[in-house]
Amino acid sequence: MENGLNDEFEYYLENRIDLAGKYDGRYIVIKNRNVIGDYDTRRAAIETTMKTHMLGTFLVQKCSSDPDSIKQRFLSRAYFS
């Protein structure tokens, strides 16, 4: 099975508490196990990051220290406006 964005999501899970200390409530963009941006909205995160990175190569995740905030994850190469 192809790795897809699993590394990025695992990075988020492993560092969620530390990341929330800095980005709580914001949408962070993770690529290559690094935060490459943070935004007020998911849309802004996707649209801005797509200017320099191909869709499907980065993860957008709402950052929260609340473990209940992680319910589902969706990985997609499509973006619907």
Short mmCIF file of N, CA and C in Angstrom, two decimals:
data_model
loop_
_atom_site.label_atom_id
_atom_site.label_comp_id
_atom_site.label_asym_id
_atom_site.label_seq_id
_atom_site.Cartn_x
_atom_site.Cartn_y
_atom_site.Cartn_z
N MET A 1 0.83 -1.20 0.00
CA MET A 1 0.00 0.00 0.00
C MET A 1 0.87 1.25 0.00
N GLU A 2 0.50 2.21 -0.79
CA GLU A 2 1.21 3.47 -0.88
C GLU A 2 1.05 4.25 0.43
N ASN A 3 2.10 4.94 0.84
CA ASN A 3 2.09 5.66 2.10
C ASN A 3 1.14 6.85 2.09
N GLY A 4 0.97 7.51 0.95
CA GLY A 4 0.08 8.67 0.89
C GLY A 4 0.51 9.72 1.88
N LEU A 5 -0.43 10.17 2.69
CA LEU A 5 -0.16 11.21 3.68
C LEU A 5 -0.11 10.64 5.09
N ASN A 6 0.06 9.34 5.22
CA ASN A 6 0.10 8.73 6.55
C ASN A 6 1.23 9.27 7.41
N ASP A 7 2.41 9.51 6.83
CA ASP A 7 3.52 10.06 7.61
C ASP A 7 3.16 11.43 8.18
N GLU A 8 2.48 12.23 7.38
CA GLU A 8 2.10 13.56 7.84
C GLU A 8 1.09 13.46 8.99
N PHE A 9 0.12 12.55 8.85
CA PHE A 9 -0.88 12.40 9.91
C PHE A 9 -0.25 11.82 11.17
N GLU A 10 0.66 10.87 11.02
CA GLU A 10 1.36 10.31 12.18
C GLU A 10 2.18 11.39 12.88
N TYR A 11 2.82 12.25 12.09
CA TYR A 11 3.57 13.37 12.67
C TYR A 11 2.63 14.24 13.50
N TYR A 12 1.45 14.53 12.96
CA TYR A 12 0.48 15.35 13.70
C TYR A 12 0.10 14.65 15.00
N LEU A 13 -0.23 13.38 14.94
CA LEU A 13 -0.64 12.66 16.15
C LEU A 13 0.47 12.63 17.19
N GLU A 14 1.69 12.38 16.75
CA GLU A 14 2.83 12.30 17.66
C GLU A 14 3.14 13.65 18.32
N ASN A 15 2.83 14.74 17.64
CA ASN A 15 3.21 16.07 18.12
C ASN A 15 2.02 16.97 18.42
N ARG A 16 0.83 16.38 18.49
CA ARG A 16 -0.41 17.15 18.60
C ARG A 16 -0.40 18.13 19.77
N ILE A 17 0.04 17.72 20.93
CA ILE A 17 0.02 18.59 22.11
C ILE A 17 0.97 19.78 21.91
N ASP A 18 2.18 19.52 21.44
CA ASP A 18 3.13 20.61 21.19
C ASP A 18 2.63 21.55 20.10
N LEU A 19 2.09 20.96 19.03
CA LEU A 19 1.57 21.78 17.93
C LEU A 19 0.39 22.64 18.40
N ALA A 20 -0.47 22.06 19.24
CA ALA A 20 -1.63 22.82 19.73
C ALA A 20 -1.18 23.99 20.60
N GLY A 21 -0.05 23.84 21.28
CA GLY A 21 0.47 24.95 22.07
C GLY A 21 0.80 26.17 21.22
N LYS A 22 1.11 25.92 19.97
CA LYS A 22 1.47 27.01 19.05
C LYS A 22 0.35 27.36 18.08
N TYR A 23 -0.43 26.36 17.64
CA TYR A 23 -1.39 26.57 16.54
C TYR A 23 -2.85 26.23 16.91
N ASP A 24 -3.17 26.14 18.19
CA ASP A 24 -4.51 25.69 18.60
C ASP A 24 -5.62 26.45 17.88
N GLY A 25 -6.53 25.69 17.27
CA GLY A 25 -7.67 26.28 16.57
C GLY A 25 -7.39 26.68 15.14
N ARG A 26 -6.16 26.57 14.70
CA ARG A 26 -5.79 26.96 13.34
C ARG A 26 -5.65 25.72 12.47
N TYR A 27 -5.69 25.92 11.17
CA TYR A 27 -5.48 24.85 10.21
C TYR A 27 -4.01 24.86 9.82
N ILE A 28 -3.33 23.76 10.11
CA ILE A 28 -1.91 23.69 9.78
C ILE A 28 -1.72 22.82 8.54
N VAL A 29 -0.68 23.15 7.80
CA VAL A 29 -0.32 22.38 6.60
C VAL A 29 0.97 21.64 6.94
N ILE A 30 0.93 20.31 6.77
CA ILE A 30 2.08 19.47 7.08
C ILE A 30 2.56 18.79 5.80
N LYS A 31 3.86 18.90 5.58
CA LYS A 31 4.49 18.22 4.44
C LYS A 31 5.88 17.78 4.89
N ASN A 32 6.22 16.54 4.55
CA ASN A 32 7.52 15.98 4.95
C ASN A 32 7.75 16.09 6.45
N ARG A 33 6.67 15.83 7.21
CA ARG A 33 6.71 15.85 8.68
C ARG A 33 7.14 17.20 9.25
N ASN A 34 6.77 18.26 8.56
CA ASN A 34 7.03 19.63 9.02
C ASN A 34 5.80 20.49 8.79
N VAL A 35 5.56 21.43 9.68
CA VAL A 35 4.49 22.40 9.47
C VAL A 35 5.04 23.46 8.53
N ILE A 36 4.37 23.62 7.39
CA ILE A 36 4.84 24.59 6.39
C ILE A 36 3.92 25.81 6.31
N GLY A 37 2.87 25.83 7.12
CA GLY A 37 1.98 26.99 7.13
C GLY A 37 0.85 26.80 8.13
N ASP A 38 0.25 27.91 8.54
CA ASP A 38 -0.93 27.85 9.39
C ASP A 38 -1.89 28.95 8.96
N TYR A 39 -3.20 28.64 9.04
CA TYR A 39 -4.23 29.50 8.46
C TYR A 39 -5.49 29.51 9.33
N ASP A 40 -6.31 30.52 9.12
CA ASP A 40 -7.57 30.64 9.85
C ASP A 40 -8.60 29.63 9.37
N THR A 41 -8.58 29.30 8.08
CA THR A 41 -9.60 28.41 7.51
C THR A 41 -8.94 27.29 6.70
N ARG A 42 -9.67 26.19 6.55
CA ARG A 42 -9.20 25.08 5.73
C ARG A 42 -9.04 25.54 4.28
N ARG A 43 -9.99 26.30 3.80
CA ARG A 43 -9.94 26.79 2.42
C ARG A 43 -8.68 27.61 2.15
N ALA A 44 -8.38 28.53 3.07
CA ALA A 44 -7.17 29.35 2.91
C ALA A 44 -5.93 28.48 2.92
N ALA A 45 -5.90 27.48 3.77
CA ALA A 45 -4.75 26.58 3.85
C ALA A 45 -4.55 25.86 2.53
N ILE A 46 -5.62 25.32 1.98
CA ILE A 46 -5.53 24.57 0.73
C ILE A 46 -5.18 25.48 -0.44
N GLU A 47 -5.92 26.56 -0.59
CA GLU A 47 -5.70 27.44 -1.74
C GLU A 47 -4.32 28.07 -1.74
N THR A 48 -3.84 28.49 -0.59
CA THR A 48 -2.52 29.12 -0.52
C THR A 48 -1.42 28.10 -0.77
N THR A 49 -1.54 26.93 -0.16
CA THR A 49 -0.50 25.91 -0.31
C THR A 49 -0.46 25.36 -1.73
N MET A 50 -1.60 25.30 -2.40
CA MET A 50 -1.63 24.80 -3.78
C MET A 50 -0.86 25.70 -4.75
N LYS A 51 -0.56 26.92 -4.35
CA LYS A 51 0.21 27.81 -5.22
C LYS A 51 1.65 27.34 -5.36
N THR A 52 2.15 26.59 -4.37
CA THR A 52 3.55 26.17 -4.39
C THR A 52 3.76 24.66 -4.24
N HIS A 53 2.69 23.93 -3.91
CA HIS A 53 2.79 22.49 -3.71
C HIS A 53 1.60 21.81 -4.39
N MET A 54 1.85 20.67 -4.99
CA MET A 54 0.80 19.94 -5.69
C MET A 54 -0.20 19.35 -4.68
N LEU A 55 -1.48 19.48 -5.01
CA LEU A 55 -2.54 18.91 -4.19
C LEU A 55 -2.31 17.41 -4.05
N GLY A 56 -2.48 16.91 -2.85
CA GLY A 56 -2.24 15.49 -2.59
C GLY A 56 -0.86 15.22 -2.01
N THR A 57 -0.03 16.27 -1.92
CA THR A 57 1.32 16.10 -1.37
C THR A 57 1.47 16.72 0.00
N PHE A 58 0.37 17.27 0.54
CA PHE A 58 0.41 17.89 1.86
C PHE A 58 -0.89 17.58 2.60
N LEU A 59 -0.82 17.67 3.91
CA LEU A 59 -1.97 17.41 4.77
C LEU A 59 -2.43 18.71 5.41
N VAL A 60 -3.72 18.97 5.40
CA VAL A 60 -4.29 20.10 6.12
C VAL A 60 -5.05 19.51 7.30
N GLN A 61 -4.70 19.99 8.49
CA GLN A 61 -5.29 19.44 9.72
C GLN A 61 -5.65 20.58 10.66
N LYS A 62 -6.88 20.55 11.19
CA LYS A 62 -7.23 21.53 12.23
C LYS A 62 -6.51 21.10 13.49
N CYS A 63 -5.79 22.01 14.08
CA CYS A 63 -4.94 21.72 15.22
C CYS A 63 -5.72 21.90 16.51
N SER A 64 -5.68 20.87 17.36
CA SER A 64 -6.38 20.93 18.64
C SER A 64 -5.73 19.97 19.62
N SER A 65 -5.69 20.36 20.89
CA SER A 65 -5.17 19.46 21.93
C SER A 65 -6.24 18.50 22.41
N ASP A 66 -7.49 18.71 22.02
CA ASP A 66 -8.60 17.87 22.43
C ASP A 66 -8.57 16.55 21.68
N PRO A 67 -8.38 15.41 22.38
CA PRO A 67 -8.32 14.12 21.68
C PRO A 67 -9.63 13.77 20.97
N ASP A 68 -10.75 14.32 21.40
CA ASP A 68 -12.03 14.07 20.74
C ASP A 68 -12.14 14.79 19.40
N SER A 69 -11.22 15.69 19.11
CA SER A 69 -11.27 16.42 17.85
C SER A 69 -10.85 15.55 16.67
N ILE A 70 -10.21 14.42 16.95
CA ILE A 70 -9.77 13.50 15.90
C ILE A 70 -10.79 12.39 15.79
N LYS A 71 -11.69 12.54 14.84
CA LYS A 71 -12.75 11.55 14.65
C LYS A 71 -12.57 10.79 13.35
N GLN A 72 -12.30 11.51 12.27
CA GLN A 72 -12.13 10.90 10.96
C GLN A 72 -11.04 11.64 10.23
N ARG A 73 -10.43 10.94 9.30
CA ARG A 73 -9.48 11.61 8.41
C ARG A 73 -9.78 11.18 7.00
N PHE A 74 -9.63 12.11 6.09
CA PHE A 74 -9.89 11.86 4.69
C PHE A 74 -8.67 12.27 3.90
N LEU A 75 -8.22 11.40 3.04
CA LEU A 75 -7.08 11.70 2.18
C LEU A 75 -7.60 11.74 0.75
N SER A 76 -7.34 12.82 0.07
CA SER A 76 -7.88 12.97 -1.27
C SER A 76 -6.95 13.80 -2.12
N ARG A 77 -6.99 13.55 -3.39
CA ARG A 77 -6.24 14.39 -4.33
C ARG A 77 -7.18 15.35 -5.05
N ALA A 78 -8.42 15.38 -4.61
CA ALA A 78 -9.41 16.26 -5.24
C ALA A 78 -9.79 17.38 -4.29
N TYR A 79 -10.12 18.51 -4.86
CA TYR A 79 -10.54 19.66 -4.07
C TYR A 79 -11.83 20.19 -4.70
N PHE A 80 -12.85 20.32 -3.87
CA PHE A 80 -14.13 20.80 -4.36
C PHE A 80 -14.40 22.17 -3.78
N SER A 81 -14.74 23.12 -4.62
CA SER A 81 -15.01 24.47 -4.13
C SER A 81 -16.49 24.75 -4.15
#
